[in-house]
mmCIF file of C-alpha atoms in Angstrom:
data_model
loop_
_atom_site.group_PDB
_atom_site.id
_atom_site.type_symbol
_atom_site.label_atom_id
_atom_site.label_comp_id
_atom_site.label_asym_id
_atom_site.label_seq_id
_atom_site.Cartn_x
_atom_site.Cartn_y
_atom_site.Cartn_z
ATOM 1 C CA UNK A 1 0.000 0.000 0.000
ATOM 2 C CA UNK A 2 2.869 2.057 -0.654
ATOM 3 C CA UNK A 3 0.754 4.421 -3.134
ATOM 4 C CA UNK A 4 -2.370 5.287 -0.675
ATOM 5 C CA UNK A 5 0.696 5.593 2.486
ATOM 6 C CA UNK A 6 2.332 8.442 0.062
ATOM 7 C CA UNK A 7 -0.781 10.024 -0.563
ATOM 8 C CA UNK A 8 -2.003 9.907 3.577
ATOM 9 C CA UNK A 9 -1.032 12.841 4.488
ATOM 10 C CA UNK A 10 -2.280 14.717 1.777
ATOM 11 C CA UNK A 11 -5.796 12.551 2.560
ATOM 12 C CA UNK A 12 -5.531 13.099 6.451
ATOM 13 C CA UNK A 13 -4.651 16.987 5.754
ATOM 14 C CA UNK A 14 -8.206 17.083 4.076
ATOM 15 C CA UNK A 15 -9.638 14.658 6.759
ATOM 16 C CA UNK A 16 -8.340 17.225 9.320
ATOM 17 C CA UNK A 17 -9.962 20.063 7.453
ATOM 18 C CA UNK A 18 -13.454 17.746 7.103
ATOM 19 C CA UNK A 19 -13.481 17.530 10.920
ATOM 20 C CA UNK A 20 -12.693 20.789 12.109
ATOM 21 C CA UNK A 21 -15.664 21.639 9.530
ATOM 22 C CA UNK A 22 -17.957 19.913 11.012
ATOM 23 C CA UNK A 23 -17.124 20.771 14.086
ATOM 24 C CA UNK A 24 -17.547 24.878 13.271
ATOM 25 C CA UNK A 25 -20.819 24.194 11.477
ATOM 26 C CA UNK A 26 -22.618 23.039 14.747
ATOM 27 C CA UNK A 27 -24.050 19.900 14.182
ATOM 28 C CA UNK A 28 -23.390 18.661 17.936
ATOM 29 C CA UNK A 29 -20.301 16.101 18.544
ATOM 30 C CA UNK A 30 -22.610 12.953 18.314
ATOM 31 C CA UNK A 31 -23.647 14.011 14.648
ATOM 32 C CA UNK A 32 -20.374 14.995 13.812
ATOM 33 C CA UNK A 33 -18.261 11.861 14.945
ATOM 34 C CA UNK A 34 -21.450 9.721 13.360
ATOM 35 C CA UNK A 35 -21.219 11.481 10.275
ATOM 36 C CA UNK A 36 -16.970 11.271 10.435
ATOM 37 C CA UNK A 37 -16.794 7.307 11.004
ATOM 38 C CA UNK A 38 -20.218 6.039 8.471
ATOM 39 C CA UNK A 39 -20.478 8.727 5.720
ATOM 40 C CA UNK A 40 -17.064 8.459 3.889
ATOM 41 C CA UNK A 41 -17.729 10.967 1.284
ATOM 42 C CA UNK A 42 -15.800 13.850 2.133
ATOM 43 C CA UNK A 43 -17.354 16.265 -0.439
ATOM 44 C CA UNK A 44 -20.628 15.315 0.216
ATOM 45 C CA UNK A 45 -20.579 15.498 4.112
ATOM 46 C CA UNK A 46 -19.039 19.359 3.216
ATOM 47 C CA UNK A 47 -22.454 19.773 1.081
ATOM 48 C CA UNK A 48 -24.628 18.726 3.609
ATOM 49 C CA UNK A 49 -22.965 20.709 6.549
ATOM 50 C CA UNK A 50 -24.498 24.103 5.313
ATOM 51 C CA UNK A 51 -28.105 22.258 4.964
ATOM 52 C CA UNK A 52 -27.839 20.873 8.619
ATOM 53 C CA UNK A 53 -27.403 24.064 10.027
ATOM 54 C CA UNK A 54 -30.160 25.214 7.994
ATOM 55 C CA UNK A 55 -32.503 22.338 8.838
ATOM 56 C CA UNK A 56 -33.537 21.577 5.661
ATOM 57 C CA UNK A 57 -35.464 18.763 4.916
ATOM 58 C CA UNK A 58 -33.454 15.301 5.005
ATOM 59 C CA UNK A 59 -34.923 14.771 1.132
ATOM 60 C CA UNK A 60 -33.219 17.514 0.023
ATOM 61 C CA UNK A 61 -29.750 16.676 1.743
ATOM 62 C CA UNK A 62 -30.002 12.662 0.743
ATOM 63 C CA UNK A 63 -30.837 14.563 -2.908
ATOM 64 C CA UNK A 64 -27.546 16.951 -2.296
ATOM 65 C CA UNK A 65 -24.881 14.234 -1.594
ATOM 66 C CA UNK A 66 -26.735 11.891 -4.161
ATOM 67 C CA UNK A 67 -25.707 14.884 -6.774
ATOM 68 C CA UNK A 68 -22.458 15.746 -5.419
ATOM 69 C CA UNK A 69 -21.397 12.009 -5.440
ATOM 70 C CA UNK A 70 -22.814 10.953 -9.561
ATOM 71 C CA UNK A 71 -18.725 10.873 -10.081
ATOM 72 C CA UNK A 72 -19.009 7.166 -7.983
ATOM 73 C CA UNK A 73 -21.427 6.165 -10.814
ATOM 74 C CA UNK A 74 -19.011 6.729 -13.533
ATOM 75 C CA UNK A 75 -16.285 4.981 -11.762
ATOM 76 C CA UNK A 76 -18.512 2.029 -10.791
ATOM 77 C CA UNK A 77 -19.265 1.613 -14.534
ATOM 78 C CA UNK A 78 -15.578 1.042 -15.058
ATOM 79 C CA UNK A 79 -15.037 -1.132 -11.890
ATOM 80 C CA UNK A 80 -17.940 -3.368 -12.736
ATOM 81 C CA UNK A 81 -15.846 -6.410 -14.431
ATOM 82 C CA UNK A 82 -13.067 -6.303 -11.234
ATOM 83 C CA UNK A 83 -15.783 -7.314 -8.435
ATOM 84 C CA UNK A 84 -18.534 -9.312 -10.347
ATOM 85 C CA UNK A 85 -16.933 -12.924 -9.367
ATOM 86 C CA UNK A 86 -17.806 -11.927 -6.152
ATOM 87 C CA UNK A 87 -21.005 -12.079 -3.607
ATOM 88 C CA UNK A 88 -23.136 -8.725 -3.397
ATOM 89 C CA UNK A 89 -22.947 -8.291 -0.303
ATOM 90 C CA UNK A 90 -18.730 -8.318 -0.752
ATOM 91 C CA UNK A 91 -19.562 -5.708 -3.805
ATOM 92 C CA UNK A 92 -21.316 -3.552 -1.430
ATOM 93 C CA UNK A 93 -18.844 -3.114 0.811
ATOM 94 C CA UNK A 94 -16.029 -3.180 -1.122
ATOM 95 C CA UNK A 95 -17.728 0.059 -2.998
ATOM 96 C CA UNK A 96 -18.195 1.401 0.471
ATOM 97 C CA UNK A 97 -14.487 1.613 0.888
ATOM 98 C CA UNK A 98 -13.493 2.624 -3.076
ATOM 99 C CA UNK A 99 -13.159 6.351 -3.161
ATOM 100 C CA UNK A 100 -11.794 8.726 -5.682
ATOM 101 C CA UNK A 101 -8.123 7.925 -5.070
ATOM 102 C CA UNK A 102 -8.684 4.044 -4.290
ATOM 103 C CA UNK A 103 -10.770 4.521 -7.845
ATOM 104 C CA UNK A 104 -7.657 6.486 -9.549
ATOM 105 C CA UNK A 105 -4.755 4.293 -8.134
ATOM 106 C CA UNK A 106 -6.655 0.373 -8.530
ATOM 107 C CA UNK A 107 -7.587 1.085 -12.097
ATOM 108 C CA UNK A 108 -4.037 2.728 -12.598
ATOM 109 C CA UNK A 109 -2.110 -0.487 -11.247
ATOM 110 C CA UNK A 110 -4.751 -2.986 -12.882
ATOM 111 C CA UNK A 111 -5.862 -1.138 -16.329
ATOM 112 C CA UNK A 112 -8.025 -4.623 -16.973
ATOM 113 C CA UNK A 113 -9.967 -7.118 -14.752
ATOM 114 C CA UNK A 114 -7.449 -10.117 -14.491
ATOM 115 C CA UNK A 115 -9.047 -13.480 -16.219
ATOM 116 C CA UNK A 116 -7.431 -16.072 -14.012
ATOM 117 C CA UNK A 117 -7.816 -16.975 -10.473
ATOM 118 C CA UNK A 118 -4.623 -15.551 -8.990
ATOM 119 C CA UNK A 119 -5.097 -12.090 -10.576
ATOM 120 C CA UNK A 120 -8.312 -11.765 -9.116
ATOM 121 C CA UNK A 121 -7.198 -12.656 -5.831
ATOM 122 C CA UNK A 122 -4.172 -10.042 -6.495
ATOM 123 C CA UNK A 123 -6.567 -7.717 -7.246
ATOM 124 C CA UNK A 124 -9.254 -8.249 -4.764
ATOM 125 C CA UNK A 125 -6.588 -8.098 -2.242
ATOM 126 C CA UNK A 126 -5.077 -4.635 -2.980
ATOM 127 C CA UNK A 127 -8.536 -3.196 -3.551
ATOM 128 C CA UNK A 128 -9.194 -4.230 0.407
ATOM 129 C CA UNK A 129 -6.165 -2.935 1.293
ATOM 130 C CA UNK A 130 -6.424 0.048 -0.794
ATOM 131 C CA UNK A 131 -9.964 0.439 0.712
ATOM 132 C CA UNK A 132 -8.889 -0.266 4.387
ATOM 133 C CA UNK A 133 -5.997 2.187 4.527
ATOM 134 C CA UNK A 134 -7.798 5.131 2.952
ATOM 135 C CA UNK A 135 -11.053 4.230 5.429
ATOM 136 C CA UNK A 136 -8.293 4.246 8.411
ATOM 137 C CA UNK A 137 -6.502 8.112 7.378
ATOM 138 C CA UNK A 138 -9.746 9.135 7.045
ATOM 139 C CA UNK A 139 -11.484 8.106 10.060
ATOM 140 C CA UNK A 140 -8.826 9.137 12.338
ATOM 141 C CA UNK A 141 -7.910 12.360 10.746
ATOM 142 C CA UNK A 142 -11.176 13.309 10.809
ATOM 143 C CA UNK A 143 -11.530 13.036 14.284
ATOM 144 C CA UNK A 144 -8.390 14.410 14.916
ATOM 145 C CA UNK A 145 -10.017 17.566 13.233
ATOM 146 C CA UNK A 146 -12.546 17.400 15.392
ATOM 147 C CA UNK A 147 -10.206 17.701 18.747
ATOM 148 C CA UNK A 148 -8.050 19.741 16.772
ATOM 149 C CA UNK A 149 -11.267 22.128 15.658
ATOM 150 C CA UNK A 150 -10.633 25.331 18.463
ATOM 151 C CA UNK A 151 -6.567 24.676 17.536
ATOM 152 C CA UNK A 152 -6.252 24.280 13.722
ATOM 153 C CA UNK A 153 -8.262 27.487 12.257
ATOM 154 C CA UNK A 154 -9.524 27.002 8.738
ATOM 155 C CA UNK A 155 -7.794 30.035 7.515
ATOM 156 C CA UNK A 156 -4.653 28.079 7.665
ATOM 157 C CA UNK A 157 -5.911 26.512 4.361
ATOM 158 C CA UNK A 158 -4.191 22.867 5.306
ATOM 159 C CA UNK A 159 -6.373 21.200 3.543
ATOM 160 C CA UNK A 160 -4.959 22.331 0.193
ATOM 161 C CA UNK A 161 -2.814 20.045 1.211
ATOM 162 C CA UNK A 162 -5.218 17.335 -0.255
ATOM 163 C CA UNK A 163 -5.392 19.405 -3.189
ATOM 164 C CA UNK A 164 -1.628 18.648 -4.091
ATOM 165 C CA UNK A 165 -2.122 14.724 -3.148
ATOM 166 C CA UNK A 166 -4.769 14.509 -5.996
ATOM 167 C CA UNK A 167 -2.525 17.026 -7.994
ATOM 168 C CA UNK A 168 0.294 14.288 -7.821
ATOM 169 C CA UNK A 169 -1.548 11.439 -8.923
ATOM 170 C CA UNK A 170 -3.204 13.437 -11.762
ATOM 171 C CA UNK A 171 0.117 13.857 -12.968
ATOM 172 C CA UNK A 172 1.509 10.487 -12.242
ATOM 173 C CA UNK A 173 -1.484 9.636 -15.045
ATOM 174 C CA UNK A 174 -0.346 11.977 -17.851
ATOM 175 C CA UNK A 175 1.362 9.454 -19.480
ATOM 176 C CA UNK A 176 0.137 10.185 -23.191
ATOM 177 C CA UNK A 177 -0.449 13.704 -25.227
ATOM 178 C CA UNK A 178 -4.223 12.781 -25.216
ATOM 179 C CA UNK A 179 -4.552 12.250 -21.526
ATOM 180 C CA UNK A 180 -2.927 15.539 -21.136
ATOM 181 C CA UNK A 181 -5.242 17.175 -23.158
ATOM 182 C CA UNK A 182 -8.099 15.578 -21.942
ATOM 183 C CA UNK A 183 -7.024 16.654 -18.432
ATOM 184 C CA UNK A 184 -6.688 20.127 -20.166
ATOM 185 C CA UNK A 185 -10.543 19.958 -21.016
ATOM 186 C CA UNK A 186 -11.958 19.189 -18.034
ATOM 187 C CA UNK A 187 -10.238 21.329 -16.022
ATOM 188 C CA UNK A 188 -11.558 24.206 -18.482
ATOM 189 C CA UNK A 189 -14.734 22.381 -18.259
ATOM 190 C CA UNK A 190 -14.941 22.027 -14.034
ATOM 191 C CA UNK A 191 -14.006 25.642 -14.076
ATOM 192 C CA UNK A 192 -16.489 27.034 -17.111
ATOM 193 C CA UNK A 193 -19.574 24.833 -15.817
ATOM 194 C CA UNK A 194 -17.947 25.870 -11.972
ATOM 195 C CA UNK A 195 -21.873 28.209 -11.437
ATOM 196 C CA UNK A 196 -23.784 24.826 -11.836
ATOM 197 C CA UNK A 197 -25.013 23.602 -8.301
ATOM 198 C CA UNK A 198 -24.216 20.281 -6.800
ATOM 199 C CA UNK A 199 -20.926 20.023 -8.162
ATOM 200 C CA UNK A 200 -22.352 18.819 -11.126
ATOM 201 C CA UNK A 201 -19.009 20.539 -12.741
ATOM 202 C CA UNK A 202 -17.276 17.778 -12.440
ATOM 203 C CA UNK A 203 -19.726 15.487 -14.327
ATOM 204 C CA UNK A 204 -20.038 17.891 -16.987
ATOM 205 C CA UNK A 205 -16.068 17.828 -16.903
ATOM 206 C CA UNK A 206 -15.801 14.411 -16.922
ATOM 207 C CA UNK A 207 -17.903 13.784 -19.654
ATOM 208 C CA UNK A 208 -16.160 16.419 -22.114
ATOM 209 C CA UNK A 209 -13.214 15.241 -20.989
ATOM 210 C CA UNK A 210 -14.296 10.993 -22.476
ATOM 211 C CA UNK A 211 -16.270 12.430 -25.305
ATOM 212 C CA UNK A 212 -12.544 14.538 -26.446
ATOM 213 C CA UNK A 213 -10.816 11.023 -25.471
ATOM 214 C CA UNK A 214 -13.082 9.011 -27.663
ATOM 215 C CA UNK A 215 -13.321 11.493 -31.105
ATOM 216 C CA UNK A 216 -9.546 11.830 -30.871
ATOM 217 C CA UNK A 217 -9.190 8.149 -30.828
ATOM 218 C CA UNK A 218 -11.450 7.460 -33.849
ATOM 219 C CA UNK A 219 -9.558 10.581 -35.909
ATOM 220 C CA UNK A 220 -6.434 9.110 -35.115
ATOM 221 C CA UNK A 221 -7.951 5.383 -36.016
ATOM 222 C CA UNK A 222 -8.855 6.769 -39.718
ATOM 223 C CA UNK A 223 -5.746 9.202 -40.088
ATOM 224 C CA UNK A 224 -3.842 5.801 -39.406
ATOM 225 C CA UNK A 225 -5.892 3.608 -41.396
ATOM 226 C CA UNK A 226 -5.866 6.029 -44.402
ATOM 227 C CA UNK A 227 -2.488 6.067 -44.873
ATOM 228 C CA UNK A 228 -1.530 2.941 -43.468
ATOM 229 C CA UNK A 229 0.715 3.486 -40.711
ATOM 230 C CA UNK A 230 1.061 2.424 -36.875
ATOM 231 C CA UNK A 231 -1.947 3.803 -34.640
ATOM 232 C CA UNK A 232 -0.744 6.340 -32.232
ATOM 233 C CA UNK A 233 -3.424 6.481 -29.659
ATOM 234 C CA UNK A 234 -3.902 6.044 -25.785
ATOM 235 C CA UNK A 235 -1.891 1.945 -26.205
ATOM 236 C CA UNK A 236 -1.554 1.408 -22.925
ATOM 237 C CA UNK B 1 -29.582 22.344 18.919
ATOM 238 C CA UNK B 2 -29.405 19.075 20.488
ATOM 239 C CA UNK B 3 -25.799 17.394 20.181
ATOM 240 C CA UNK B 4 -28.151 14.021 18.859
ATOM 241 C CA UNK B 5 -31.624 14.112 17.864
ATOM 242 C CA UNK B 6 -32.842 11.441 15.555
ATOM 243 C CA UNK B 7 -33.724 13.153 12.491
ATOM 244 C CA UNK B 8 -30.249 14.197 12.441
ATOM 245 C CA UNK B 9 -28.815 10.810 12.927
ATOM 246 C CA UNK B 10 -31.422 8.992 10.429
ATOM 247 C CA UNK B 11 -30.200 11.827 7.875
ATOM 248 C CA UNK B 12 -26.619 10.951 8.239
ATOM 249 C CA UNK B 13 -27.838 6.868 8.197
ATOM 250 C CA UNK B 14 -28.886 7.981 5.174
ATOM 251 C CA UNK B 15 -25.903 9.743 3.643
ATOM 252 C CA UNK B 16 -23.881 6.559 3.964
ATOM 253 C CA UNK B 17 -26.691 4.589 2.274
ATOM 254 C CA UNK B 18 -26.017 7.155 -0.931
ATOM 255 C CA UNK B 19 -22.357 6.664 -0.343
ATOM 256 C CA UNK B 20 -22.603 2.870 -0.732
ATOM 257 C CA UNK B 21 -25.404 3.392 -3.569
ATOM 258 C CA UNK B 22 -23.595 5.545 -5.968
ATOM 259 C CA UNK B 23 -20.580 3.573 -5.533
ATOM 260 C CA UNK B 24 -22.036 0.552 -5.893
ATOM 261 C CA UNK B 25 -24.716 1.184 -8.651
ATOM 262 C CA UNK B 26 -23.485 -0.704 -11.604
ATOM 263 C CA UNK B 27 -22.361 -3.797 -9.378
ATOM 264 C CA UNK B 28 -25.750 -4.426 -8.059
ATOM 265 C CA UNK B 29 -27.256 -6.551 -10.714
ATOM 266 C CA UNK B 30 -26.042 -9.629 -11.223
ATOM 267 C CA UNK B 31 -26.885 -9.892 -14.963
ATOM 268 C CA UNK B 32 -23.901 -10.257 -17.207
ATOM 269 C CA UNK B 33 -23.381 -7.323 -19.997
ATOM 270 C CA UNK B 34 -20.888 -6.737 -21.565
ATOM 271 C CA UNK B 35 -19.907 -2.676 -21.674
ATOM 272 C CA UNK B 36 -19.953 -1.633 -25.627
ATOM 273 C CA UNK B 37 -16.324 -1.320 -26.976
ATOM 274 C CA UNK B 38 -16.657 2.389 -27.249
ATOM 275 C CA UNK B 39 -17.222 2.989 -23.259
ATOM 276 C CA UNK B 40 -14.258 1.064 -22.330
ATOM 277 C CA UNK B 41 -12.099 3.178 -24.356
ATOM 278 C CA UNK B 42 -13.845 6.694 -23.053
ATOM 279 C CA UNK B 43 -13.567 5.162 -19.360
ATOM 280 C CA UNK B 44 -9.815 5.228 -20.026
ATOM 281 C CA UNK B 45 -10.228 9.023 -19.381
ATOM 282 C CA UNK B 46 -12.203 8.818 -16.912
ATOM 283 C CA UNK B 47 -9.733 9.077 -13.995
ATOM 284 C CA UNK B 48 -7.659 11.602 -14.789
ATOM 285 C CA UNK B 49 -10.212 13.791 -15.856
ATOM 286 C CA UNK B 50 -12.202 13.253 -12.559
ATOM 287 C CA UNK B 51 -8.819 14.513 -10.720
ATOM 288 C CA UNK B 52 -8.428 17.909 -12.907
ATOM 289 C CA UNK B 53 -12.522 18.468 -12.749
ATOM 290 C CA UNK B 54 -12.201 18.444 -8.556
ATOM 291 C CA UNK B 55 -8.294 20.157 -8.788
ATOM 292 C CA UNK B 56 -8.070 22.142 -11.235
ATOM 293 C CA UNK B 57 -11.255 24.850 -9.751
ATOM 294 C CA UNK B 58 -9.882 24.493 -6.450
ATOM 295 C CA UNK B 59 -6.054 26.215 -7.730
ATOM 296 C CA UNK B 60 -7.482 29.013 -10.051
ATOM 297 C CA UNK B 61 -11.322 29.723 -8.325
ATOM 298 C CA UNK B 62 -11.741 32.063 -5.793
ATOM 299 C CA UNK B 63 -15.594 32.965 -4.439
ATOM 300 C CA UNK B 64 -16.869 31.528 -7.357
ATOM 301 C CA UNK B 65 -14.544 33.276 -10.014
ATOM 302 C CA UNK B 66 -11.362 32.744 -12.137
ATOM 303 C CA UNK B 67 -8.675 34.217 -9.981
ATOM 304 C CA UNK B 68 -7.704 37.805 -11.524
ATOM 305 C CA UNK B 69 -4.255 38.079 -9.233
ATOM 306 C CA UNK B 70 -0.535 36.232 -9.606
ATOM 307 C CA UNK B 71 -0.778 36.993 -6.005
ATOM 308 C CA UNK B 72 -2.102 33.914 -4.677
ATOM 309 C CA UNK B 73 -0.876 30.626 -3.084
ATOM 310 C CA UNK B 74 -1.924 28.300 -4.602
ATOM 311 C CA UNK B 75 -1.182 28.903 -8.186
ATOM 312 C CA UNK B 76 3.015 28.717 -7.258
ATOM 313 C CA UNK B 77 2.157 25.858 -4.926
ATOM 314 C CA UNK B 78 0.459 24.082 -7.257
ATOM 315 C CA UNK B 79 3.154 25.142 -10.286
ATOM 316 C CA UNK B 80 6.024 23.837 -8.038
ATOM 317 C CA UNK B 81 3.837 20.761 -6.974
ATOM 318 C CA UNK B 82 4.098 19.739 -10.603
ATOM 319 C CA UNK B 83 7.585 20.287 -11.146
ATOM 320 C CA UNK B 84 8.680 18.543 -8.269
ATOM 321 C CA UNK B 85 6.330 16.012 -9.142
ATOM 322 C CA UNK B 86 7.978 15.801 -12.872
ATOM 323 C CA UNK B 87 11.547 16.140 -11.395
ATOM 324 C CA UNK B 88 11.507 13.234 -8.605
ATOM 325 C CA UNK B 89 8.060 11.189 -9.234
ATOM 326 C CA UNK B 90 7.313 11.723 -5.388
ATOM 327 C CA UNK B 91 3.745 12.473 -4.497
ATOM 328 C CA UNK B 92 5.024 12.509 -0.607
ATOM 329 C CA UNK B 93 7.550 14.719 -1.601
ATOM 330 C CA UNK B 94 4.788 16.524 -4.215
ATOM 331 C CA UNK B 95 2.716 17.354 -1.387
ATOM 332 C CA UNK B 96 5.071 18.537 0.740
ATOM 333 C CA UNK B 97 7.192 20.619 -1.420
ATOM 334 C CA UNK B 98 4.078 22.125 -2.903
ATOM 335 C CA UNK B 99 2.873 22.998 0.889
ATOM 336 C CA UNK B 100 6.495 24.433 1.231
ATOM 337 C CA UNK B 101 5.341 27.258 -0.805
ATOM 338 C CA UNK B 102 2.017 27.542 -0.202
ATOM 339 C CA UNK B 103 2.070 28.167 3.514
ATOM 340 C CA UNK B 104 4.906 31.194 4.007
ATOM 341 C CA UNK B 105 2.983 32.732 1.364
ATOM 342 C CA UNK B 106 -0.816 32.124 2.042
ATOM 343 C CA UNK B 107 0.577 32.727 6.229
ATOM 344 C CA UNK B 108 3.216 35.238 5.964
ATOM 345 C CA UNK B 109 1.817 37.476 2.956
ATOM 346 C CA UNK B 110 -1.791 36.581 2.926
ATOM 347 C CA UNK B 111 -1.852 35.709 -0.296
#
């Protein structure tokens, strides 16, 4: 688990920051270390902290982190074929623990679900391990933010911090012109579409970002094809 | 407000039934399909793209808009975080060297 133990402290910096958020918000300790050891969804729980203190309905916050968490539903699409040998009730959990940079890093080491029995095991064992350590950091960092919450102010900005974690892996991932392009477009994408509510940026990002992918892919398939020569795509 | 009342807790019950829902939504059914060729290629995007859609607004957005100054933080923080990243293929030493820079200047000239 060397990959998810280099990235900790970037995830317990923004574990830290989580806690000492919920904390300031005033959702009363019980809710707060509830919400930091089940939830697991650090963007969402942020969502929902401004709609607790508000006492909106709980429709509209279920609705809220529902929205703010559609990314999962992309990245379950992909991780369909890894878990399907197994029980649901394995699935279910093992999705419990998957978040974006279990997601990022599994699908990084193991670009296709293994078709023998020893490279599912592999791969069912780093997933729980992936799954377990990043559940751990964040647990315990976010309670850490909540002890820390009258110490650590927020204007210290440490959880940008977490920022530069999921900076590093983006780049550790650039590893073709297209990728870096694509990365290009939905960072122009997250930040043009940045007004819509619910995050939904980042969908709208993600999606122009595999839409470039894919019409790049087939222009370079009939550039290639039309004059013969070597494909020069995203071969991985 | 009361450090505990139920609706609270039965909200929060809920929240980590949407966790385990939207990140388990296409493993649920246990029919086999197979995804069309053309997803599995756009999927190979997916991750990085994810990363820059959540990173990329949170270096150059500030209130809600594109960040008109050089003067801030997190746009050398993040430029060195990339370098350093390029230069030694450490995300430890990524995050660190990138918080090296961010925190004299965010602290010590409120950028």
């Amino acid at each position: 688990m060397q990959e998810m133990a280099a990235v900790g402290p970037g995830i317990a910096a923004w574990g830290v920051m989580t806690g000492v958020a919920m904390v300031k918000s005033g959702i009363g300790l019980v809710s707060v270390l509830f919400m930091s050891v089940l939830v697991f969804a650090g963007s969402s729980q942020l969502a929902a902290l401004p709609l607790f203190a508000a006492s909106a309905p709980m429709w509209v916050i279920l609705a809220t982190a529902f929205c703010v968490n559609l990314r999962f539903i992309v990245f379950s699409v992909h991780l369909r074929p890894y878990v399907m040998h197994l029980p649901l009730a394995t699935r279910l959990v093992k999705a419990y623990l998957f978040a974006d940079l279990n997601y990022v890093l599994f699908v990084k080491r193991f670009p296709r679900p293994a078709d023998d029995d020893r490279g599912r095991a592999a791969q069912d064992a780093y997933w729980t391990a992936s799954g377990v350590t990043g559940w751990l950091i964040w647990v315990v960092s976010s309670i850490a933010g909540v002890v820390l919450a009258a110490s650590v102010p927020v204007e210290w900005g440490l959880g940008f911090a977490g920022i530069l974690a999921l900076l590093g892996i983006m780049c550790s991932l650039a590893v073709s012109r297209l990728r870096i392009f694509s990365a290009g477009i939905a960072g122009a994408a997250a930040v043009a579409a940045y007004a819509l509510p619910l995050k939904l940026n980042i969908l709208v990002a993600i999606a122009a970002a595999v839409a470039f992918g894919l019409l790049m892919e087939s222009a370079n398939a009939k550039i290639s094809t039309s004059r013969a020569a070597p494909t020069t795509g995203d071969a991985e | 407000m009361t450090s505990a009342d139920v609706w609270t807790l039965a909200t929060i019950a809920g929240m980590t039934l949407v966790t385990v829902l939207t990140r388990s939504l296409f493993f649920l059914s246990n029919n086999s399909w197979e995804l069309p060729a053309w997803v599995t290629t756009g999927l190979k995007y997916a991750p990085i793209a994810a990363l820059a859609a959540v990173v990329i607004p949170e270096i150059v957005i500030t209130a809600g808009h594109l960040v008109s100054t050089w003067k801030d933080a997190r746009l050398f923080a993040a430029l060195l975080a990339v370098i350093w990243y390029f230069w030694r293929r450490s995300l430890l030493g990524t995050i660190l060297a990138g918080m090296a820079v961010y925190l004299p200047l965010h602290l010590g000239l409120g950028w």
